[in-house]
PDB file of C-alpha atoms (C1' of nucleotides) in Angstrom:
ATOM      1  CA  UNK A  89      -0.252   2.017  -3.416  1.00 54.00           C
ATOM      2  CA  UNK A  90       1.844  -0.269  -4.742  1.00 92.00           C
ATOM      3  CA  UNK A  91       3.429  -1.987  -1.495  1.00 97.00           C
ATOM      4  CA  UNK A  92       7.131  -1.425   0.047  1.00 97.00           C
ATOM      5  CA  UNK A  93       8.223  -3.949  -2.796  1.00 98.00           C
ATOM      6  CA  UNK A  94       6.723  -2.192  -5.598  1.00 97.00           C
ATOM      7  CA  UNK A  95       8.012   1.321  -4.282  1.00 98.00           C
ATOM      8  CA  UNK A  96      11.329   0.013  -3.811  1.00 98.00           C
ATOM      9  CA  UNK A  97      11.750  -1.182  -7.762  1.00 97.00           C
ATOM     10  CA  UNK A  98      10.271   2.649  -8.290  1.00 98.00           C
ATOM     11  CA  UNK A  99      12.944   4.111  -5.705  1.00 98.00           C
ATOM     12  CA  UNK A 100      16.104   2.113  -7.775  1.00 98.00           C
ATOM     13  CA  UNK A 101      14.472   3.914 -11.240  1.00 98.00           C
ATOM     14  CA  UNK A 102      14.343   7.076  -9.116  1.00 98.00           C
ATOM     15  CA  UNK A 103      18.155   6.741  -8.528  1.00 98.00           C
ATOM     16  CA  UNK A 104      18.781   8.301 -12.507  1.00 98.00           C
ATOM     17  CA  UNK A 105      17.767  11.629 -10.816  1.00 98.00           C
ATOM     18  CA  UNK A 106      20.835  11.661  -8.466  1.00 98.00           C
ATOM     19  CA  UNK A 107      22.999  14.392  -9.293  1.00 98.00           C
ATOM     20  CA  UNK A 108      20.396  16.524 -11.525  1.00 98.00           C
ATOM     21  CA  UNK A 109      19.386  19.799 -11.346  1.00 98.00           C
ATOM     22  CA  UNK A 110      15.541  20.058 -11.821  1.00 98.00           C
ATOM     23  CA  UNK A 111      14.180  22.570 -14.452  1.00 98.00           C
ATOM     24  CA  UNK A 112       9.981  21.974 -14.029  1.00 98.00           C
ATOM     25  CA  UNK A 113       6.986  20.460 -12.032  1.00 98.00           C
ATOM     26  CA  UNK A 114       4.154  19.985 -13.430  1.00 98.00           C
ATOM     27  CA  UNK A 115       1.423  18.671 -10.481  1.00 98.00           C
ATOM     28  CA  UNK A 116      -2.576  17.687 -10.156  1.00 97.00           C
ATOM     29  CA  UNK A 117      -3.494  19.720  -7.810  1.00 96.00           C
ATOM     30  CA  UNK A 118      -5.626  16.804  -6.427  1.00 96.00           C
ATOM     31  CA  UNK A 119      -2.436  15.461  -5.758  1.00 97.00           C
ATOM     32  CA  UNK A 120       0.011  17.916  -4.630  1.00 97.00           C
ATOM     33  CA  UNK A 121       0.636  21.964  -3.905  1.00 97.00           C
ATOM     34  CA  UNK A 122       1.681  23.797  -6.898  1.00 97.00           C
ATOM     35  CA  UNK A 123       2.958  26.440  -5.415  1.00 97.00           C
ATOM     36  CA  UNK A 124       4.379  24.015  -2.657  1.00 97.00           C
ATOM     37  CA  UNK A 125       6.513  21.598  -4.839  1.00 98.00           C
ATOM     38  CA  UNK A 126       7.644  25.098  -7.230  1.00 98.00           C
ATOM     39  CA  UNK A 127      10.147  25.589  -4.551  1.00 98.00           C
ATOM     40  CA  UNK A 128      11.766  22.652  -5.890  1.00 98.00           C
ATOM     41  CA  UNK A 129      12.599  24.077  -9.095  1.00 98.00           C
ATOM     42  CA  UNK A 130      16.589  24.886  -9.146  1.00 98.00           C
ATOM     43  CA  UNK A 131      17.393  22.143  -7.047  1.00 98.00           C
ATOM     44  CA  UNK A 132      19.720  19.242  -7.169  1.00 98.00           C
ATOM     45  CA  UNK A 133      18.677  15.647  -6.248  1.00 98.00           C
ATOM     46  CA  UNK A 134      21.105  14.154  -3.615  1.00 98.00           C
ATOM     47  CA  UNK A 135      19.148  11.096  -2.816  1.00 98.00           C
ATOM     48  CA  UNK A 136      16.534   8.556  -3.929  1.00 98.00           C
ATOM     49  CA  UNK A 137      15.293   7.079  -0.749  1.00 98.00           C
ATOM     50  CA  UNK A 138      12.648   4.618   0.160  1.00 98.00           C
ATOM     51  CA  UNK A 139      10.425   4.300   3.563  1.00 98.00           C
ATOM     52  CA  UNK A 140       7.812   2.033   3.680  1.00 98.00           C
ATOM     53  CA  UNK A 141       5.620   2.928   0.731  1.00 98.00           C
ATOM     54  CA  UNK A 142       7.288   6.202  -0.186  1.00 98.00           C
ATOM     55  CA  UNK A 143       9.786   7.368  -2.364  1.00 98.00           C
ATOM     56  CA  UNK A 144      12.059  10.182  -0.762  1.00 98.00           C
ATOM     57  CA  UNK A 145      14.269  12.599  -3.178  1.00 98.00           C
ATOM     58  CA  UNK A 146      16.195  14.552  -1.042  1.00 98.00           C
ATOM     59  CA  UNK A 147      17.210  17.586  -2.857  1.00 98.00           C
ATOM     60  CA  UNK A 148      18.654  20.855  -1.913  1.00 98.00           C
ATOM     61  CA  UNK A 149      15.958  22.414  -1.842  1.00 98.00           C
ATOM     62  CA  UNK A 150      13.902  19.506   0.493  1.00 98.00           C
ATOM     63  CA  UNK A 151      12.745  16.441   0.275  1.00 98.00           C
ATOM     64  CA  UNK A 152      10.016  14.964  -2.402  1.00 98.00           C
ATOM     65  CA  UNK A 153       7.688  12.837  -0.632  1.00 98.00           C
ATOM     66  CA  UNK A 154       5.983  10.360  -3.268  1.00 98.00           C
ATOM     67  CA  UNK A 155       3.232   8.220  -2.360  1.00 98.00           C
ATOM     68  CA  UNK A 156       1.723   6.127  -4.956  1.00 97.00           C
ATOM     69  CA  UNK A 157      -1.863   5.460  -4.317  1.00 96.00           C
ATOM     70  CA  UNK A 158      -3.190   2.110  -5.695  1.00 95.00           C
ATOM     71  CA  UNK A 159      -2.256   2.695  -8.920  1.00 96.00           C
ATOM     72  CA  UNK A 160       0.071   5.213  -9.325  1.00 97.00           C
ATOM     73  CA  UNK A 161       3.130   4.310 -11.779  1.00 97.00           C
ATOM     74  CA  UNK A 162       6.806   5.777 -11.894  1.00 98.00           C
ATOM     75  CA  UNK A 163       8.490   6.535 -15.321  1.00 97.00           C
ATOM     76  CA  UNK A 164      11.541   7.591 -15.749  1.00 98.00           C
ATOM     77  CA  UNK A 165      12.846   9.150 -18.777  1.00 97.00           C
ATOM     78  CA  UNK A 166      10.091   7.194 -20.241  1.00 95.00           C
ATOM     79  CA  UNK A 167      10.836   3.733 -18.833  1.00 93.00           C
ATOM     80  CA  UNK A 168       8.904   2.097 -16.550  1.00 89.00           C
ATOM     81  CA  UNK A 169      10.136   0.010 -13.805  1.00 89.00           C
ATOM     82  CA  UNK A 170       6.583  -1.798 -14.023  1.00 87.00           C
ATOM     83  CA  UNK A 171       4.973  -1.985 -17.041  1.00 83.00           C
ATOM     84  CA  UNK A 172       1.719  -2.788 -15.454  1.00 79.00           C
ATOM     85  CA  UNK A 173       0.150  -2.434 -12.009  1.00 81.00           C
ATOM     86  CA  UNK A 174      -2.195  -5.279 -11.004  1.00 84.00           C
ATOM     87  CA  UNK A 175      -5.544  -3.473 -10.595  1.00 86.00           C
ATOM     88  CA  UNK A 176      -3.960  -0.409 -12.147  1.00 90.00           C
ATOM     89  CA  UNK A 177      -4.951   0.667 -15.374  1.00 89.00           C
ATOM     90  CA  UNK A 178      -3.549  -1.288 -18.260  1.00 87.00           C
ATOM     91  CA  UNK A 179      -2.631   1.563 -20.988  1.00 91.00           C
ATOM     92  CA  UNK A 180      -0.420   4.404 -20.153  1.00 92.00           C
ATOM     93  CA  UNK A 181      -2.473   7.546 -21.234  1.00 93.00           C
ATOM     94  CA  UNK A 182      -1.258  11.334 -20.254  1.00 95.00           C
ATOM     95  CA  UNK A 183      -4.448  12.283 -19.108  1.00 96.00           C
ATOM     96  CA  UNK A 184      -3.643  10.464 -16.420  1.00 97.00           C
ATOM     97  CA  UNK A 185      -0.166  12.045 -15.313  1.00 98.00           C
ATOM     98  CA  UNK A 186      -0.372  13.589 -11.891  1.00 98.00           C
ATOM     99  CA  UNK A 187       3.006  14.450 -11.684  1.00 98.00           C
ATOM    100  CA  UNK A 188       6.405  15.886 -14.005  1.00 98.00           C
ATOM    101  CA  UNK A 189       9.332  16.614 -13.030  1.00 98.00           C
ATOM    102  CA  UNK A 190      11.978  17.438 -15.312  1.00 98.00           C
ATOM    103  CA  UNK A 191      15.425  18.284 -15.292  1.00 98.00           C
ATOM    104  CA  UNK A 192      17.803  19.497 -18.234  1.00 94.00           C
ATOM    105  CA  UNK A 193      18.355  15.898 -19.904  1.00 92.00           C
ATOM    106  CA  UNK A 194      15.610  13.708 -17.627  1.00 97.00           C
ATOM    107  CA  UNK A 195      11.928  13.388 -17.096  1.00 98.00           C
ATOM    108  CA  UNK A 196      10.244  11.715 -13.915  1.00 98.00           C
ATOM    109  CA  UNK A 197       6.586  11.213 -14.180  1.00 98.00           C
ATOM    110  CA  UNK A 198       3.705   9.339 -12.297  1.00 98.00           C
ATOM    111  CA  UNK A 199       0.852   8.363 -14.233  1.00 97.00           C
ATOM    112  CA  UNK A 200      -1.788   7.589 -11.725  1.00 97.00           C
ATOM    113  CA  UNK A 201      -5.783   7.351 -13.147  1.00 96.00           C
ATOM    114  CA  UNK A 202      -7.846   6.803 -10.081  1.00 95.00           C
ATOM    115  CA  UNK A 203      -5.680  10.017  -8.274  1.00 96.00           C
ATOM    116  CA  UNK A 204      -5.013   8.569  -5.064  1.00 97.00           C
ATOM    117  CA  UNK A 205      -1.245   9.076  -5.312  1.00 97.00           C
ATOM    118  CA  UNK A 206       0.508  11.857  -2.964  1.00 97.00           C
ATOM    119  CA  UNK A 207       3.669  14.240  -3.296  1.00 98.00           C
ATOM    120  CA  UNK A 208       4.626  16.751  -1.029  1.00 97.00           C
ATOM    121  CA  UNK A 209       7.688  18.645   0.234  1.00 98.00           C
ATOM    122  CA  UNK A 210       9.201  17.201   3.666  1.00 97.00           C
ATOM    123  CA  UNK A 211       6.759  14.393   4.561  1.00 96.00           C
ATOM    124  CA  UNK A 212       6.204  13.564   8.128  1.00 94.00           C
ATOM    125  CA  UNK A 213       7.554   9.887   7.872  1.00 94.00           C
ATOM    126  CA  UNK A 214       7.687   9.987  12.161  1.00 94.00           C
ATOM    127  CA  UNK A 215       4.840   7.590  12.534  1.00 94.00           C
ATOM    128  CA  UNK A 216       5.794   5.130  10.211  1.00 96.00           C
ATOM    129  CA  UNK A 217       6.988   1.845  12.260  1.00 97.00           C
ATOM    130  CA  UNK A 218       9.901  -0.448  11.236  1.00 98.00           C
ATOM    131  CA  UNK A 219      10.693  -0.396   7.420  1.00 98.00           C
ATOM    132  CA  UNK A 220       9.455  -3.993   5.540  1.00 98.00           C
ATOM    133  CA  UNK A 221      13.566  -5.024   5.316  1.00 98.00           C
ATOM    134  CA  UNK A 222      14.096  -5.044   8.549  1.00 98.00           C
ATOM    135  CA  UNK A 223      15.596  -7.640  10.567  1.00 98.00           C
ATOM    136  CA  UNK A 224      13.674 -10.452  11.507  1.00 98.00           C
ATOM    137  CA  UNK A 225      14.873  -8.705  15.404  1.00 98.00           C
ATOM    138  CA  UNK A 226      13.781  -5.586  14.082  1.00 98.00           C
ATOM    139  CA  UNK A 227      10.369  -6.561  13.380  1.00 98.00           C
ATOM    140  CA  UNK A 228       9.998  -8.926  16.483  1.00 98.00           C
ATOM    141  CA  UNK A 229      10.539  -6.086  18.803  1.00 98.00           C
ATOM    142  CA  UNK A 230       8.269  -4.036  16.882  1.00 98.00           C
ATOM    143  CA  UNK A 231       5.977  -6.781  17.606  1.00 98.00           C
ATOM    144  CA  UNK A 232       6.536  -7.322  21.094  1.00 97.00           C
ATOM    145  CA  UNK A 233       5.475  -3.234  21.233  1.00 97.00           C
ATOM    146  CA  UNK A 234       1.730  -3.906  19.863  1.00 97.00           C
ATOM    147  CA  UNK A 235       1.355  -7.505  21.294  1.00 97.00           C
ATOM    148  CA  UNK A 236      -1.442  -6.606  23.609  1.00 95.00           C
ATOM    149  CA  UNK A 237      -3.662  -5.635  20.558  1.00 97.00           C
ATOM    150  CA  UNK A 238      -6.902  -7.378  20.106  1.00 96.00           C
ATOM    151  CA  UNK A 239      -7.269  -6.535  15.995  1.00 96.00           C
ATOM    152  CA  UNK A 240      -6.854  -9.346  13.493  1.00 97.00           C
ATOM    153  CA  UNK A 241      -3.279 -10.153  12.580  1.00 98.00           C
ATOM    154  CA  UNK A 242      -4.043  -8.940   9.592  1.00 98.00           C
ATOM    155  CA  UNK A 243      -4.643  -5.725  10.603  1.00 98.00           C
ATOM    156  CA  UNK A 244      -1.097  -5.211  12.618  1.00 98.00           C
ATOM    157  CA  UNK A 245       0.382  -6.306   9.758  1.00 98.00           C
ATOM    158  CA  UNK A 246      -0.884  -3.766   7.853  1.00 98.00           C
ATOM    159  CA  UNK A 247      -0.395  -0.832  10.185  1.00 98.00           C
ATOM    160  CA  UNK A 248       2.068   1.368   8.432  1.00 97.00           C
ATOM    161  CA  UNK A 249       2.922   2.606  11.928  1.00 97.00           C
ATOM    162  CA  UNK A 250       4.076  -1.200  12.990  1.00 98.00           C
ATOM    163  CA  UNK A 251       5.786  -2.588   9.478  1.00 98.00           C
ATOM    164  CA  UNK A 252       5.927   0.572   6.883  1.00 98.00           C
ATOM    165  CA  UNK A 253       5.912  -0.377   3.524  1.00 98.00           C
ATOM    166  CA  UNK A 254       3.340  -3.785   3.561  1.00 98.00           C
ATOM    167  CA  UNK A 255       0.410  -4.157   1.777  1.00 97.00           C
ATOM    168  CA  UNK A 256      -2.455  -5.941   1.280  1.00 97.00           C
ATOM    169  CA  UNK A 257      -0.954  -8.590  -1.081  1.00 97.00           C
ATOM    170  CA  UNK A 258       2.342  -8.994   1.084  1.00 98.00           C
ATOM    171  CA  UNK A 259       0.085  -9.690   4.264  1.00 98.00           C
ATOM    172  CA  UNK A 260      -2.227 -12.260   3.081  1.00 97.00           C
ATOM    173  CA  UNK A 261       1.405 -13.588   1.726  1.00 98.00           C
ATOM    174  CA  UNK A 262       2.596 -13.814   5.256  1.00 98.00           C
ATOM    175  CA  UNK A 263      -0.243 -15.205   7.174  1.00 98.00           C
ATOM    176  CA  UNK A 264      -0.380 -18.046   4.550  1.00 98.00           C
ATOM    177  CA  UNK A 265       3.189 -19.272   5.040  1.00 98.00           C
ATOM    178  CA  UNK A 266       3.179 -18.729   8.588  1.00 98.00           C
ATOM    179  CA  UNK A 267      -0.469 -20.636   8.648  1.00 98.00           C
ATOM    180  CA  UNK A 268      -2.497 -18.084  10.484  1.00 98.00           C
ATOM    181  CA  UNK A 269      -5.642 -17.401  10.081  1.00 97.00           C
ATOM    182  CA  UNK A 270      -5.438 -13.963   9.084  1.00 97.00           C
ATOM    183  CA  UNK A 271      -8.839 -13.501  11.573  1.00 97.00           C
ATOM    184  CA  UNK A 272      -7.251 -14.384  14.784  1.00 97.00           C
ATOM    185  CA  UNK A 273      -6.714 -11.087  17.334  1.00 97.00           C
ATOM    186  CA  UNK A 274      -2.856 -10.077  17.248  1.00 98.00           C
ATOM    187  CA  UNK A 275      -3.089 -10.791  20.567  1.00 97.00           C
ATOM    188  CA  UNK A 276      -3.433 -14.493  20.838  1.00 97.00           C
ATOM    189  CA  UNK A 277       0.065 -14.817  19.756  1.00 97.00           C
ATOM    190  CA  UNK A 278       2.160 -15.837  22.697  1.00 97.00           C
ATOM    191  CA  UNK A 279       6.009 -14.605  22.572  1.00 97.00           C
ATOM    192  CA  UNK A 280       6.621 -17.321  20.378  1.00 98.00           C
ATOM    193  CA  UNK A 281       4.276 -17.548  17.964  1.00 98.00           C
ATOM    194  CA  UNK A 282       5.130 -13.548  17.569  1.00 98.00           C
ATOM    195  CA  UNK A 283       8.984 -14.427  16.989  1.00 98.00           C
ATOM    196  CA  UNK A 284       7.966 -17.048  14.320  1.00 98.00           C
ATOM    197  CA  UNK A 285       5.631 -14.409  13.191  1.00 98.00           C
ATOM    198  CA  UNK A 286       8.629 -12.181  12.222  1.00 98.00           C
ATOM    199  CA  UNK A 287      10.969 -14.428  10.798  1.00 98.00           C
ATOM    200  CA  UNK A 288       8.201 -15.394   8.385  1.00 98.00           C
ATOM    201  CA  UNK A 289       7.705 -11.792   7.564  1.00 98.00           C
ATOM    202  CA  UNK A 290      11.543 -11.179   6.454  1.00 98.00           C
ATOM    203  CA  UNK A 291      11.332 -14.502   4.829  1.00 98.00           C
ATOM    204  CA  UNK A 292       8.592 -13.433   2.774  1.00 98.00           C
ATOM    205  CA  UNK A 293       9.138 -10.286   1.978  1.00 98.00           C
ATOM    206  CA  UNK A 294      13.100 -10.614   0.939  1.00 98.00           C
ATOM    207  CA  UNK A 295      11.180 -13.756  -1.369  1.00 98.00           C
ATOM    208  CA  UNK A 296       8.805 -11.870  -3.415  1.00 97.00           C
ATOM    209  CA  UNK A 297      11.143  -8.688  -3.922  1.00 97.00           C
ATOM    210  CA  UNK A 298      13.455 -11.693  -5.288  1.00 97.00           C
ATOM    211  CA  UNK A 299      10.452 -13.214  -7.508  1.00 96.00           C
ATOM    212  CA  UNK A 300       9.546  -9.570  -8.632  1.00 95.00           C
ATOM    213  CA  UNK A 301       6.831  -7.588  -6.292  1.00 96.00           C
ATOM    214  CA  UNK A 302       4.006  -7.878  -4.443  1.00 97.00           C
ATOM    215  CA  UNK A 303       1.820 -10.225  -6.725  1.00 94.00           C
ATOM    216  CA  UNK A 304       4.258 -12.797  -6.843  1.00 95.00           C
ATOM    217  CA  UNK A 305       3.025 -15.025  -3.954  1.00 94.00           C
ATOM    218  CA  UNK A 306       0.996 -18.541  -3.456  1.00 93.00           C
ATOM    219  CA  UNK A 307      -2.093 -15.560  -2.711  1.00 92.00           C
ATOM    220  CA  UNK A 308      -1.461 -13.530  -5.739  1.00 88.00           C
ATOM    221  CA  UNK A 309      -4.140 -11.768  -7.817  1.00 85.00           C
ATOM    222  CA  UNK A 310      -3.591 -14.641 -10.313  1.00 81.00           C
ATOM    223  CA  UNK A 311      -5.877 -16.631  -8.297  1.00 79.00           C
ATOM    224  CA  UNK A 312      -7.742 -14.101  -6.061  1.00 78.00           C
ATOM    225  CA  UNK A 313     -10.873 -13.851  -8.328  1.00 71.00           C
ATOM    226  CA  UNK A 314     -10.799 -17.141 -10.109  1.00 72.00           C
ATOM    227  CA  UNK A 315     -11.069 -19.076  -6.964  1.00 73.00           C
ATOM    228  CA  UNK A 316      -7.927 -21.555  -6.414  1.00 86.00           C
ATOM    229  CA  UNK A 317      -7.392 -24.360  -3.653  1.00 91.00           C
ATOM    230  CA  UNK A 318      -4.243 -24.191  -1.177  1.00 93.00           C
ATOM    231  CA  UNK A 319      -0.931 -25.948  -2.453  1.00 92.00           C
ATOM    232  CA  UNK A 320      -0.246 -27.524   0.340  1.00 94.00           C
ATOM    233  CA  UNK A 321      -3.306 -29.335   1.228  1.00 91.00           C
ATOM    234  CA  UNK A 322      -5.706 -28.889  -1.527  1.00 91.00           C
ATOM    235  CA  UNK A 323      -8.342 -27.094   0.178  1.00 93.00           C
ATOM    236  CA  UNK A 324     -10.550 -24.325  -1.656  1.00 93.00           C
ATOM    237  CA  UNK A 325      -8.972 -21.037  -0.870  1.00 94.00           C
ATOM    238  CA  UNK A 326     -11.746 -18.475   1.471  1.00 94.00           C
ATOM    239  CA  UNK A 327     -12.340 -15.200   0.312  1.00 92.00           C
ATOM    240  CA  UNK A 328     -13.530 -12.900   2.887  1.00 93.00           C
ATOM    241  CA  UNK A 329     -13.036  -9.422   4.091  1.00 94.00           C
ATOM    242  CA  UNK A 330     -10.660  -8.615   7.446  1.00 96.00           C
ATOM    243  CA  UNK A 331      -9.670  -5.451   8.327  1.00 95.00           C
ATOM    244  CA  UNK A 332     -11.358  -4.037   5.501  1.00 94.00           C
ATOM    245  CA  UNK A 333      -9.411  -5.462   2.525  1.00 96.00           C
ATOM    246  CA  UNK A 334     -10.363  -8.599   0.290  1.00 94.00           C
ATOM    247  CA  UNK A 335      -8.274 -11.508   1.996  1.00 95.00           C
ATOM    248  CA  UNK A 336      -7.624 -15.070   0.782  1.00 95.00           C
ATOM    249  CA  UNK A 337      -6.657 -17.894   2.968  1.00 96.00           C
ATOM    250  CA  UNK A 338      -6.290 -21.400   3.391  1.00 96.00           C
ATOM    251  CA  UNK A 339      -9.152 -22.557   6.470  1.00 96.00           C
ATOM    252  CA  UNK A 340      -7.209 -26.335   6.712  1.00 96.00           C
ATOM    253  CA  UNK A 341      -3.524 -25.129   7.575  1.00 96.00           C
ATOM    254  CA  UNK A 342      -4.100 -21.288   8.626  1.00 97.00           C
ATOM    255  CA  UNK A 343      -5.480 -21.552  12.006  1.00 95.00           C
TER     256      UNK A 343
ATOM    257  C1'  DC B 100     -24.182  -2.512 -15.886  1.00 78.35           C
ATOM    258  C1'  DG B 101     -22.609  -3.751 -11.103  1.00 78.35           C
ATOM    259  C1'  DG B 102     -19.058  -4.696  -8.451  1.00 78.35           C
ATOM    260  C1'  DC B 103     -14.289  -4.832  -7.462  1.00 78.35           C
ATOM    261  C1'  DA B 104      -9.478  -3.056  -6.776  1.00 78.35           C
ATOM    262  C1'  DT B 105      -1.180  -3.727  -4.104  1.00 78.35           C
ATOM    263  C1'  DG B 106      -4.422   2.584   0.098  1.00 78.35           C
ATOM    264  C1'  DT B 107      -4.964   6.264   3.448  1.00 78.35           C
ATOM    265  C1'  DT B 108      -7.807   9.256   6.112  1.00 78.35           C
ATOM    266  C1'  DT B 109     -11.673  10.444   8.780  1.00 78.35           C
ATOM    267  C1'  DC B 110     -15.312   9.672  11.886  1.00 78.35           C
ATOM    268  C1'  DG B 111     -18.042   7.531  15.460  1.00 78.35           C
ATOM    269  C1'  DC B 112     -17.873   4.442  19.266  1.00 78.35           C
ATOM    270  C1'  DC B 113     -15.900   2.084  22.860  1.00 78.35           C
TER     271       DC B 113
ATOM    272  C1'  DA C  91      -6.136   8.544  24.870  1.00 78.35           C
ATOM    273  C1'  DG C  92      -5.890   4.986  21.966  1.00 78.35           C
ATOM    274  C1'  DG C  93      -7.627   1.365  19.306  1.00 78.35           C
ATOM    275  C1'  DC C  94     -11.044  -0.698  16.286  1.00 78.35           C
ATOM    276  C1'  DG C  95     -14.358  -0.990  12.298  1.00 78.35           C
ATOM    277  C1'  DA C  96     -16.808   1.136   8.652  1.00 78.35           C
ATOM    278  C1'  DA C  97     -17.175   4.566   5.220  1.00 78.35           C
ATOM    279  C1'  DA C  98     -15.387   7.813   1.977  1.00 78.35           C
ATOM    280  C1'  DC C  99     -12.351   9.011  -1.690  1.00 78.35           C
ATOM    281  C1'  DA C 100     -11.747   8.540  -7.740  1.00 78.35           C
ATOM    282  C1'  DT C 101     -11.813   5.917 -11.655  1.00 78.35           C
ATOM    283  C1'  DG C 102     -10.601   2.073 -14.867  1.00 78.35           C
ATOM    284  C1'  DC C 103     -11.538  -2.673 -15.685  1.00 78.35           C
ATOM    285  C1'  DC C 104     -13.899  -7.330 -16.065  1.00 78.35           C
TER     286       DC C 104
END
DNA sequence: CGGCATGTTTCGCC
DNA sequence: AGGCGAAACATGCC
């Protein structure tokens, strides 16, 4: 889905719901229950939460889990937060809403084409590790917790059950500024190196929210497919595939 | 037309 | 049991 970044602009849009009572939902069943997210009819929003990837409404009735997909997109009351998703689609057609909620004077909808976006009532968010705004403490312990595993830093980093909310984007982000090479087993990392590891994460992610999402960094789509070198040293960028996701990164300066 | 894409889940194998 | 890698999922875009 969109990353922790992307859900959290969504989640702020989200917060116009606060306080209204909802009148319809309208789901994809590919997406979501029906007759599951019906019970939400006649109830009032309380909340507009965030964890990890997911955007939480708690209402009176429950709580909506959303989960965005790859390229699922929030509007509210026909504004959207982002106007366009990087590798989402690039008009805004309503074939393509999965989801409608309304209430008297408001109208919530995700417009998602390739139907990989979730919702459900009362979402088990108990495996989801750390949230991506935690402390730079926060996300060293959760660190110290997996710092046996062999898998490519890469892949801890994006283990919703370590750091919920980043993404594919946000982790090539943070091997490149901390200069790893995004290959190297978790595990090599002594206590150090894992510390460092976790201030770089906070640093990173509190510095693309700031610059505006995911696709804001030095490893952003702008030059994944065209082929770019490294700013700091000039070398040709690699393009290669770790823990199943396209990754970019630097072979001079990310060892 | 072929291949690729900010993700998660499932399955087989250690 | 838990962790790891590969494949599957659905569909628009370049």
């Amino acid at each position: 889905m969109p990353e922790g970044l992307e859900a959290e602009i969504y989640r702020e849009a989200a917060v116009a719901f606060v306080g209204s009572q909802l009148t319809a939902v309208e789901v994809d069943s590919a997406c979501g229950d029906p007759a599951e997210l019906s019970m939400l009819i006649g109830a009032t929003v309380l909340a507009a939460r965030r964890q990890g990837k997911q955007v939480l409404l708690d209402t009176t009735n429950g709580v909506l889990g959303l989960h965005f997909g790859m390229t699922g997109r929030l509007i509210v009351d026909g504004q959207a937060p982002i106007d366009r998703l990087e590798y989402g689609a690039r008009r805004d057609d309503p074939r393509w809403d999965r989801l409608i909620v309304r209430a008297s004077h408001r109208t919530m909808r995700v417009n998602d084409p390739r139907r990989w976006s979730r919702y459900v009532i009362d979402p088990d968010t108990s495996k989801l590790g750390v949230d991506l705004f935690a402390s730079t403490r926060d996300i060293r312990a959760a660190f110290h917790v997996v710092a046996h595993r062999s898998a490519p830093i890469k892949a801890v980093l994006l283990d919703q059950s370590v750091i919920a909310g980043i993404g594919n984007l946000i982790a090539d982000e943070v091997c490149f500024v901390a200069g790893h090479d995004p290959r190297r087993p978790f595990s090599s990392l002594d206590r150090d190196e894992r510390a460092a590891l976790a201030a770089v994460t906070a640093k990173v992610v509190r510095r693309l929210r700031r610059l505006g999402g995911s696709h804001t960094g030095a490893t952003g789509p702008a030059i994944r497919s065209v082929g770019a070198s490294c700013p700091l040293d000039g070398t040709p960028f690699v393009r290669g595939d770790v823990a199943g996701r396209t990754t970019l990164w630097c072979p001079v300066h990310q060892r």
